[in-house]
mmCIF file of C-alpha atoms and ligand atoms in Angstrom:
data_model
loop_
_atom_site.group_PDB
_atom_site.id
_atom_site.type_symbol
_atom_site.label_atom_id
_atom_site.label_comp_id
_atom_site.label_asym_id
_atom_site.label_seq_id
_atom_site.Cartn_x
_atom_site.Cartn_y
_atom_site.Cartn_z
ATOM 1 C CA UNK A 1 0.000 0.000 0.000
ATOM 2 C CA UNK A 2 1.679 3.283 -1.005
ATOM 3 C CA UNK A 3 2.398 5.601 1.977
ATOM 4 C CA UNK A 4 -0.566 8.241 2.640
ATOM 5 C CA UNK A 5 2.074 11.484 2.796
ATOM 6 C CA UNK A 6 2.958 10.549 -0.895
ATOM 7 C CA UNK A 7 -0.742 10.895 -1.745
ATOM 8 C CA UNK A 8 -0.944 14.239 0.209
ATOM 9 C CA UNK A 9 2.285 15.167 -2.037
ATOM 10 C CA UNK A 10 0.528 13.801 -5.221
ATOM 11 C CA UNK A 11 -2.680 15.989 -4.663
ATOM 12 C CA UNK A 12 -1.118 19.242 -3.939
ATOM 13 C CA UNK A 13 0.890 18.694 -7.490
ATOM 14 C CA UNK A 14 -2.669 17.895 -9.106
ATOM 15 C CA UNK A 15 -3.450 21.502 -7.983
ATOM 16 C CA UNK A 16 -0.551 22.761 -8.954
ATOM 17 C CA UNK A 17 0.147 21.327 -12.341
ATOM 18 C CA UNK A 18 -3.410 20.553 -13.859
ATOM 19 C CA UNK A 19 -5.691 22.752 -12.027
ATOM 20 C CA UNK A 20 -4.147 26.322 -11.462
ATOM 21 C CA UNK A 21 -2.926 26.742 -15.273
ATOM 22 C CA UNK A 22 -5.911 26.033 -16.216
ATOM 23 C CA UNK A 23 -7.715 28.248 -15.049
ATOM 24 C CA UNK A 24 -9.158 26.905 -11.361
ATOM 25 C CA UNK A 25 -9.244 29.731 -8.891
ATOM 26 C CA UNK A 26 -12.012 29.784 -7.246
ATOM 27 C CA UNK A 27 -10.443 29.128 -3.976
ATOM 28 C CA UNK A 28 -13.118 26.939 -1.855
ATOM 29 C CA UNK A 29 -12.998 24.761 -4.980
ATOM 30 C CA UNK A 30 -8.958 24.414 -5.074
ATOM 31 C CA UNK A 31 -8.607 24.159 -1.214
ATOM 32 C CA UNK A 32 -11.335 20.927 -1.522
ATOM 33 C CA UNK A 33 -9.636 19.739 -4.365
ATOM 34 C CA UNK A 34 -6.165 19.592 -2.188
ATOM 35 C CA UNK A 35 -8.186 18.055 0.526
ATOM 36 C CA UNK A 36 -10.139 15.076 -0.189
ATOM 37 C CA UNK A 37 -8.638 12.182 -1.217
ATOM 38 C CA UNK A 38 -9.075 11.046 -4.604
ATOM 39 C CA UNK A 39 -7.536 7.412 -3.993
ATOM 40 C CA UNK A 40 -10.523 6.703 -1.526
ATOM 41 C CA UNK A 41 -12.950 6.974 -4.556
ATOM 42 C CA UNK A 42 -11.462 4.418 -6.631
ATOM 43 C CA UNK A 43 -10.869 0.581 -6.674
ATOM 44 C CA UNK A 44 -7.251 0.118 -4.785
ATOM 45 C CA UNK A 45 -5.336 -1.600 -7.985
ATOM 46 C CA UNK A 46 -5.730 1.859 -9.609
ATOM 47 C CA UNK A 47 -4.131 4.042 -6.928
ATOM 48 C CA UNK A 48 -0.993 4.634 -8.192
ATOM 49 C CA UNK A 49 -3.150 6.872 -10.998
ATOM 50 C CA UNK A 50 -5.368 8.553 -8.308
ATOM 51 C CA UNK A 51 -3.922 12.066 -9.625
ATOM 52 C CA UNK A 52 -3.331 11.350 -12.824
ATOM 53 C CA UNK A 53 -4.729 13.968 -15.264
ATOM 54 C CA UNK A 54 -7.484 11.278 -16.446
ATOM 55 C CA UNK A 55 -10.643 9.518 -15.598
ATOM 56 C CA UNK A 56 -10.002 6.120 -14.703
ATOM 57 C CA UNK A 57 -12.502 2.844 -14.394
ATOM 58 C CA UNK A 58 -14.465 2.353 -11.223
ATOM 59 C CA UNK A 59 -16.428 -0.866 -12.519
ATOM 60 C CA UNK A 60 -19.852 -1.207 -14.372
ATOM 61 C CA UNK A 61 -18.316 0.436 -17.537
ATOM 62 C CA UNK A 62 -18.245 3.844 -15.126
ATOM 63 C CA UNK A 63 -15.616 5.977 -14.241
ATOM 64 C CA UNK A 64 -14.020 8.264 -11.907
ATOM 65 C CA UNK A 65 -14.202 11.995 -13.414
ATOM 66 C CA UNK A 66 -10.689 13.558 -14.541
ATOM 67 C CA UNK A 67 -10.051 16.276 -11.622
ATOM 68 C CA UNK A 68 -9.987 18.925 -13.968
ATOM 69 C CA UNK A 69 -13.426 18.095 -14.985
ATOM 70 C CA UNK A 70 -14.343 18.169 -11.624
ATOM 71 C CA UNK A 71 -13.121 21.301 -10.362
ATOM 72 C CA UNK A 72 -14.067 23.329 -13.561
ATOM 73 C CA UNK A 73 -17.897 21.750 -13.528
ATOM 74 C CA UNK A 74 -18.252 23.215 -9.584
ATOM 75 C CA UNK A 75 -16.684 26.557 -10.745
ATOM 76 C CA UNK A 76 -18.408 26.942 -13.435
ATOM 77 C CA UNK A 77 -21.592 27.234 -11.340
ATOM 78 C CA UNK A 78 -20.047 30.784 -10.100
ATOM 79 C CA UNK A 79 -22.003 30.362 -6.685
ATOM 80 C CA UNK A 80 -22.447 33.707 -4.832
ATOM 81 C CA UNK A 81 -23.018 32.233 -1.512
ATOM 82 C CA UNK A 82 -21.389 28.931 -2.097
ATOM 83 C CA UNK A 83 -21.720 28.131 2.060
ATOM 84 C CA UNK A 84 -25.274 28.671 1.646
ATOM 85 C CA UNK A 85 -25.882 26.409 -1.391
ATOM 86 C CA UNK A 86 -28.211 23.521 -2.223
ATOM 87 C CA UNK A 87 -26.371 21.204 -4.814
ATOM 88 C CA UNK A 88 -28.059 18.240 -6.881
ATOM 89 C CA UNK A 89 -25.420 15.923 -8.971
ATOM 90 C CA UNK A 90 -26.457 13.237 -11.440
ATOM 91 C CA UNK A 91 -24.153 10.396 -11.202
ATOM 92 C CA UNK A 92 -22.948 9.940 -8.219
ATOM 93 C CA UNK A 93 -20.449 7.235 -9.538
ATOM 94 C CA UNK A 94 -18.041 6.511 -6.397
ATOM 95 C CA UNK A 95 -18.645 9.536 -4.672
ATOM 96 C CA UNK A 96 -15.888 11.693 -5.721
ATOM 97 C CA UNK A 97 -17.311 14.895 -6.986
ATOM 98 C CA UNK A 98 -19.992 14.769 -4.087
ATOM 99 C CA UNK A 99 -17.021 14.708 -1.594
ATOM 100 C CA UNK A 100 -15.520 18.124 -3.257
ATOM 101 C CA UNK A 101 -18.875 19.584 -3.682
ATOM 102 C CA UNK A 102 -19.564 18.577 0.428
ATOM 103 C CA UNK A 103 -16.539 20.608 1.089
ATOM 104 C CA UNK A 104 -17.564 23.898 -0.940
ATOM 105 C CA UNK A 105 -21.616 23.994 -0.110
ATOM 106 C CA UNK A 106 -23.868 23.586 2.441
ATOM 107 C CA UNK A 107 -25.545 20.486 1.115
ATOM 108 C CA UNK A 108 -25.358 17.986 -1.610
ATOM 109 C CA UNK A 109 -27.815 15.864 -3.246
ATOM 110 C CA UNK A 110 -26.930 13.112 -5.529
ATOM 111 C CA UNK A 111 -28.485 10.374 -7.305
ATOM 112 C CA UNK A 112 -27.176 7.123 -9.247
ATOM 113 C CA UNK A 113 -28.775 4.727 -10.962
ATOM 114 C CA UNK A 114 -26.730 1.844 -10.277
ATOM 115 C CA UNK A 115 -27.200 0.293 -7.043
ATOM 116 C CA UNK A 116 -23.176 -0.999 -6.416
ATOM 117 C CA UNK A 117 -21.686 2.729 -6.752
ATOM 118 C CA UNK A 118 -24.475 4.190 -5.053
ATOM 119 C CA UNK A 119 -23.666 1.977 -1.525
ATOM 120 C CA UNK A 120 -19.886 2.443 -2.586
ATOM 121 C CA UNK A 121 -20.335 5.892 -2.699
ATOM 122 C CA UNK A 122 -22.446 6.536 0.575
ATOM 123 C CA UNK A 123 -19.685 3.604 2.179
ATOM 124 C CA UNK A 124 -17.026 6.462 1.035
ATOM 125 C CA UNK A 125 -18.347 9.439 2.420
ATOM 126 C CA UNK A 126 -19.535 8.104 5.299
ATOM 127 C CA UNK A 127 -16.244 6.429 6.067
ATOM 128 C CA UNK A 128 -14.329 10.093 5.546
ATOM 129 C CA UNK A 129 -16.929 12.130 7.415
ATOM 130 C CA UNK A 130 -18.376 14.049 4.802
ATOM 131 C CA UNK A 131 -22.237 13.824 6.173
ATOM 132 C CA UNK A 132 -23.902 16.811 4.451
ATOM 133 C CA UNK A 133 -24.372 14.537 1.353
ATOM 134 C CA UNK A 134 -27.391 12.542 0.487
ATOM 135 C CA UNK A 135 -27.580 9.993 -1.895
ATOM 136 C CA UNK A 136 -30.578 8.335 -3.867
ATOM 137 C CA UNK A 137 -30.678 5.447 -6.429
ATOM 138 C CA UNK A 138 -32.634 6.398 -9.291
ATOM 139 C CA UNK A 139 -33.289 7.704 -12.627
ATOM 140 C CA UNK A 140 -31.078 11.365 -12.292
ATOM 141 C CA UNK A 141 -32.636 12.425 -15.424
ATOM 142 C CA UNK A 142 -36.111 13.647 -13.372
ATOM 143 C CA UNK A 143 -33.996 15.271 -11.067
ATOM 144 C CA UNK A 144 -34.798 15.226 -7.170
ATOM 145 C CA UNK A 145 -38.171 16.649 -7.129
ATOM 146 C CA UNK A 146 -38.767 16.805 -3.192
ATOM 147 C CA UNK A 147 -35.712 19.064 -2.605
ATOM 148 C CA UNK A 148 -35.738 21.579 -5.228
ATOM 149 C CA UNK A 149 -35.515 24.109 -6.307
ATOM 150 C CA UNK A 150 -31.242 24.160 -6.221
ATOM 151 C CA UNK A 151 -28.853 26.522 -6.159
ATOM 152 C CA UNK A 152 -27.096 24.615 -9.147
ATOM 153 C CA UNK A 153 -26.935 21.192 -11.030
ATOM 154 C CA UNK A 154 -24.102 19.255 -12.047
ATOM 155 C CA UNK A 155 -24.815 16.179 -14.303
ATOM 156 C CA UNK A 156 -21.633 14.344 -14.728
ATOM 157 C CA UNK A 157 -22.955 12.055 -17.867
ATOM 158 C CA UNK A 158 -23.844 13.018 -21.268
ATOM 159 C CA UNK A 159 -27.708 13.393 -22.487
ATOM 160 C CA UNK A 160 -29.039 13.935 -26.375
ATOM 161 C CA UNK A 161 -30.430 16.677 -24.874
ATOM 162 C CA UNK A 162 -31.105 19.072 -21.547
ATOM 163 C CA UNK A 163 -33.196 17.232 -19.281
ATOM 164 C CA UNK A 164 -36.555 19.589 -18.890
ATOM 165 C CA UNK A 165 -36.922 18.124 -14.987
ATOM 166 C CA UNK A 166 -33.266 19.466 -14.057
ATOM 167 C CA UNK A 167 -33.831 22.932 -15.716
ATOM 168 C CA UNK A 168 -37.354 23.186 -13.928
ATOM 169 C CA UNK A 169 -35.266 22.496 -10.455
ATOM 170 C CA UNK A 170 -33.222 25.962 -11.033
ATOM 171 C CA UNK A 171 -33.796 28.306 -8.690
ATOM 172 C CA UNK A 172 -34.037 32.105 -10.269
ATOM 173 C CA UNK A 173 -30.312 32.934 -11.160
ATOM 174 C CA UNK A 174 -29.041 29.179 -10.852
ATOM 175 C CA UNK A 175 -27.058 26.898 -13.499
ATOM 176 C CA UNK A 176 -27.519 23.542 -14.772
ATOM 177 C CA UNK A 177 -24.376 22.316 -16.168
ATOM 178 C CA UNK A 178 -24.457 19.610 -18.653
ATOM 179 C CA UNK A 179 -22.472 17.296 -21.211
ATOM 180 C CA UNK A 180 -24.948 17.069 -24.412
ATOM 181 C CA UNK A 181 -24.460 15.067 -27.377
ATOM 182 C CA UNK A 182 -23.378 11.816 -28.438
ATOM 183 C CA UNK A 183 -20.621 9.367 -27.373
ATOM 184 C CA UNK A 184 -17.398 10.970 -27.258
ATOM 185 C CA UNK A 185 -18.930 14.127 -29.097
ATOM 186 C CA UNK A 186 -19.971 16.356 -26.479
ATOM 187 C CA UNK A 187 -20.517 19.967 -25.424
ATOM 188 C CA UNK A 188 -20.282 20.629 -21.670
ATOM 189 C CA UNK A 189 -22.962 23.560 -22.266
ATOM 190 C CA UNK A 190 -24.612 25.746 -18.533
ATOM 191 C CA UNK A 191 -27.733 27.039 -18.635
ATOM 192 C CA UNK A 192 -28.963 29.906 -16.439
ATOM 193 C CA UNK A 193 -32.213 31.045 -14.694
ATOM 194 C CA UNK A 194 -32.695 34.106 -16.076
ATOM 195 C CA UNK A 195 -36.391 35.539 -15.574
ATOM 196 C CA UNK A 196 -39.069 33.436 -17.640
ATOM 197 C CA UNK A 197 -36.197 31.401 -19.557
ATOM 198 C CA UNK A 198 -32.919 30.127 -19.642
ATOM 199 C CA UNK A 199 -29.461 31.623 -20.871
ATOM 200 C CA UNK A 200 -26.893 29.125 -22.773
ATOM 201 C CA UNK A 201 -23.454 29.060 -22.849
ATOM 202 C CA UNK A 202 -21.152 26.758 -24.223
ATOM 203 C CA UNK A 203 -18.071 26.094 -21.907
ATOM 204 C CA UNK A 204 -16.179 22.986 -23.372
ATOM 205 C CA UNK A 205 -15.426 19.828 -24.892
ATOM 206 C CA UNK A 206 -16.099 16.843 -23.239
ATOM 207 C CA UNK A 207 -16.285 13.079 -23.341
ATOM 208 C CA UNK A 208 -18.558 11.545 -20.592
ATOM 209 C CA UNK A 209 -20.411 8.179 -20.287
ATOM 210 C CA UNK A 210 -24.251 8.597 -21.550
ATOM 211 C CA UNK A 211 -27.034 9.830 -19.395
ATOM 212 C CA UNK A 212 -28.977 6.588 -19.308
ATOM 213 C CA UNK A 213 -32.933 7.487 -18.421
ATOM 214 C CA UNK A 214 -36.479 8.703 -19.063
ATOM 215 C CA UNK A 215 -34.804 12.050 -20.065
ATOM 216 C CA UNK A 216 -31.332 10.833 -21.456
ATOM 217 C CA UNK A 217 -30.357 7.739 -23.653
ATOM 218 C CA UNK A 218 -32.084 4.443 -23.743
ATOM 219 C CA UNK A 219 -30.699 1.609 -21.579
ATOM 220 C CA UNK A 220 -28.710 -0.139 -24.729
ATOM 221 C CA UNK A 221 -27.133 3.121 -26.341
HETATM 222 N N1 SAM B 301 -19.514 11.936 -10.311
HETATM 223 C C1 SAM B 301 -18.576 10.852 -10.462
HETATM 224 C C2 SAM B 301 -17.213 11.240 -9.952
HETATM 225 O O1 SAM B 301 -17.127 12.208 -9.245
HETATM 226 O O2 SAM B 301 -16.236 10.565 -10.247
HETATM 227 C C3 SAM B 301 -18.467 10.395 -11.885
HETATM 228 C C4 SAM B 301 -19.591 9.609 -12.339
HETATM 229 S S1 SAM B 301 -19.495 8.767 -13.873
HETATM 230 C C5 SAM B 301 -18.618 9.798 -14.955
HETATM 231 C C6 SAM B 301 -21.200 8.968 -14.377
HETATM 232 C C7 SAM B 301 -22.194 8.266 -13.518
HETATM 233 O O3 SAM B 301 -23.501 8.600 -13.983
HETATM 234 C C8 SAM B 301 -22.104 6.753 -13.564
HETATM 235 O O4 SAM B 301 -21.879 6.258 -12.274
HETATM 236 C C9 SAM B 301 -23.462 6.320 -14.107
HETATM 237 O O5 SAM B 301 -23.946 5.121 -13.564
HETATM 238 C C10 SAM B 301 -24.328 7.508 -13.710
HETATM 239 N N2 SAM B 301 -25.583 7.660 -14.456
HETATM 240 C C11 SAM B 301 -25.829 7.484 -15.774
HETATM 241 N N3 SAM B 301 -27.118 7.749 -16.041
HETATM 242 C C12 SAM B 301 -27.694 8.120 -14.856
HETATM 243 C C13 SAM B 301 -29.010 8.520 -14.483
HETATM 244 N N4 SAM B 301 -30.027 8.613 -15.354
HETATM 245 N N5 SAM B 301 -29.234 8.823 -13.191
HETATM 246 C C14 SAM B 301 -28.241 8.739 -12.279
HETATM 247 N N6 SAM B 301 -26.984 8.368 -12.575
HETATM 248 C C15 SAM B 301 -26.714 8.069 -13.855
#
């Protein structure tokens, strides 16, 4: 097992070297990105990748996001008050962006629709402490009705289109962002409250694994 101090090492150069020139500033997001440990959110053969600039596999033909994905999806949500904030994520996968996101808001919710990584992800976060995330197993693409409206959405797989549930879950002023398109052809695009509609912006390229729902692909896409 590789000794936890050269993790701690490892992280801080993640920040250093794939975050900062890139762009990540915002500095709740960079100080939780330093902080939680990546390696806990992945199966144990792959640790000597955990800050890698990369996704790597987590089982179920899933992955864990790459961190610069991670850290530029939570920015891009420009949160005023981010201490005060209400934050749904679709796809929980193994927990990892829910962990950064429990260190920069108030509260997360977070829903994935395969059983495993759900209980793998609540066994993760409950393990490190992180207790102001809640997790459901379900179809992400309807959102979490009972707990809206949020102060943003983060969807961290790719639909044909922007789920109508998740925009309808915005408060006034709030951003959904979202990968959209088809696999490995994607647009990470955010879309913001604005009065009676919704402003678009498109922030990226992207390559996620589909959306799979009522409001995203079909089970064998
Ligand atoms: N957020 C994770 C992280 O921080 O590493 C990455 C998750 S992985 C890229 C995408 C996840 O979305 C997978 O675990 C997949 O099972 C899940 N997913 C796909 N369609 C979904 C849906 N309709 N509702 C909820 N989760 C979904």
């Amino acid at each position: 097992m590789t000794p936890p101090n050269r993790f701690t090492q490892a992280r801080l150069d993640m920040v250093t070297n794939q975050l900062e020139p890139r762009g990540i500033n915002d500095p709740y997001v960079l100080q939780a990105m330093r902080d939680v440990p990546r390696h806990h959110f992945m199966p144990e053969r792959y640790h000597r990748f955990s800050y890698h600039d990369r996704p790597l596999p987590i089982g179920h033909n899933q992955t864990i996001s790459q961190p610069y994905i991670v850290a530029f999806m939570i920015q891009s949500l420009e949160l005023q008050e981010p201490k005060n904030a209400i934050i749904l994520e679709i796809g929980t996968g193994f927990g990892y962006q829910a962990a950064i996101l429990s260190r920069v808001v108030k509260h997360v919710y977070t829903v994935e629709r395969i059983e495993i990584l759900a209980e793998n992800a609540k066994e993760n976060l409950h393990q490190l402490n992180y207790l102001n995330v809640s997790i459901k197993m379900g179809d992400g693409s309807y959102g979490w009705y009972e707990h809206a409206p949020f102060d943003g959405i983060v969807v961290a797989a790719a639909a044909p289109e922007v789920p109508n549930p998740l925009l309808a879950q915005l408060k006034p002023n709030a951003s959904l962002i979202v990968p959209i398109g088809e696999h490995g052809r994607q647009y990470l695009l955010k879309y913001t409250a604005v009065e009676d509609d919704f402003h678009q912006e498109t922030l990226s390229h992207v390559a996620f694994v589909p959306l799979i729902g009522e409001y995203g692909w079909a089970e064998n896409y």
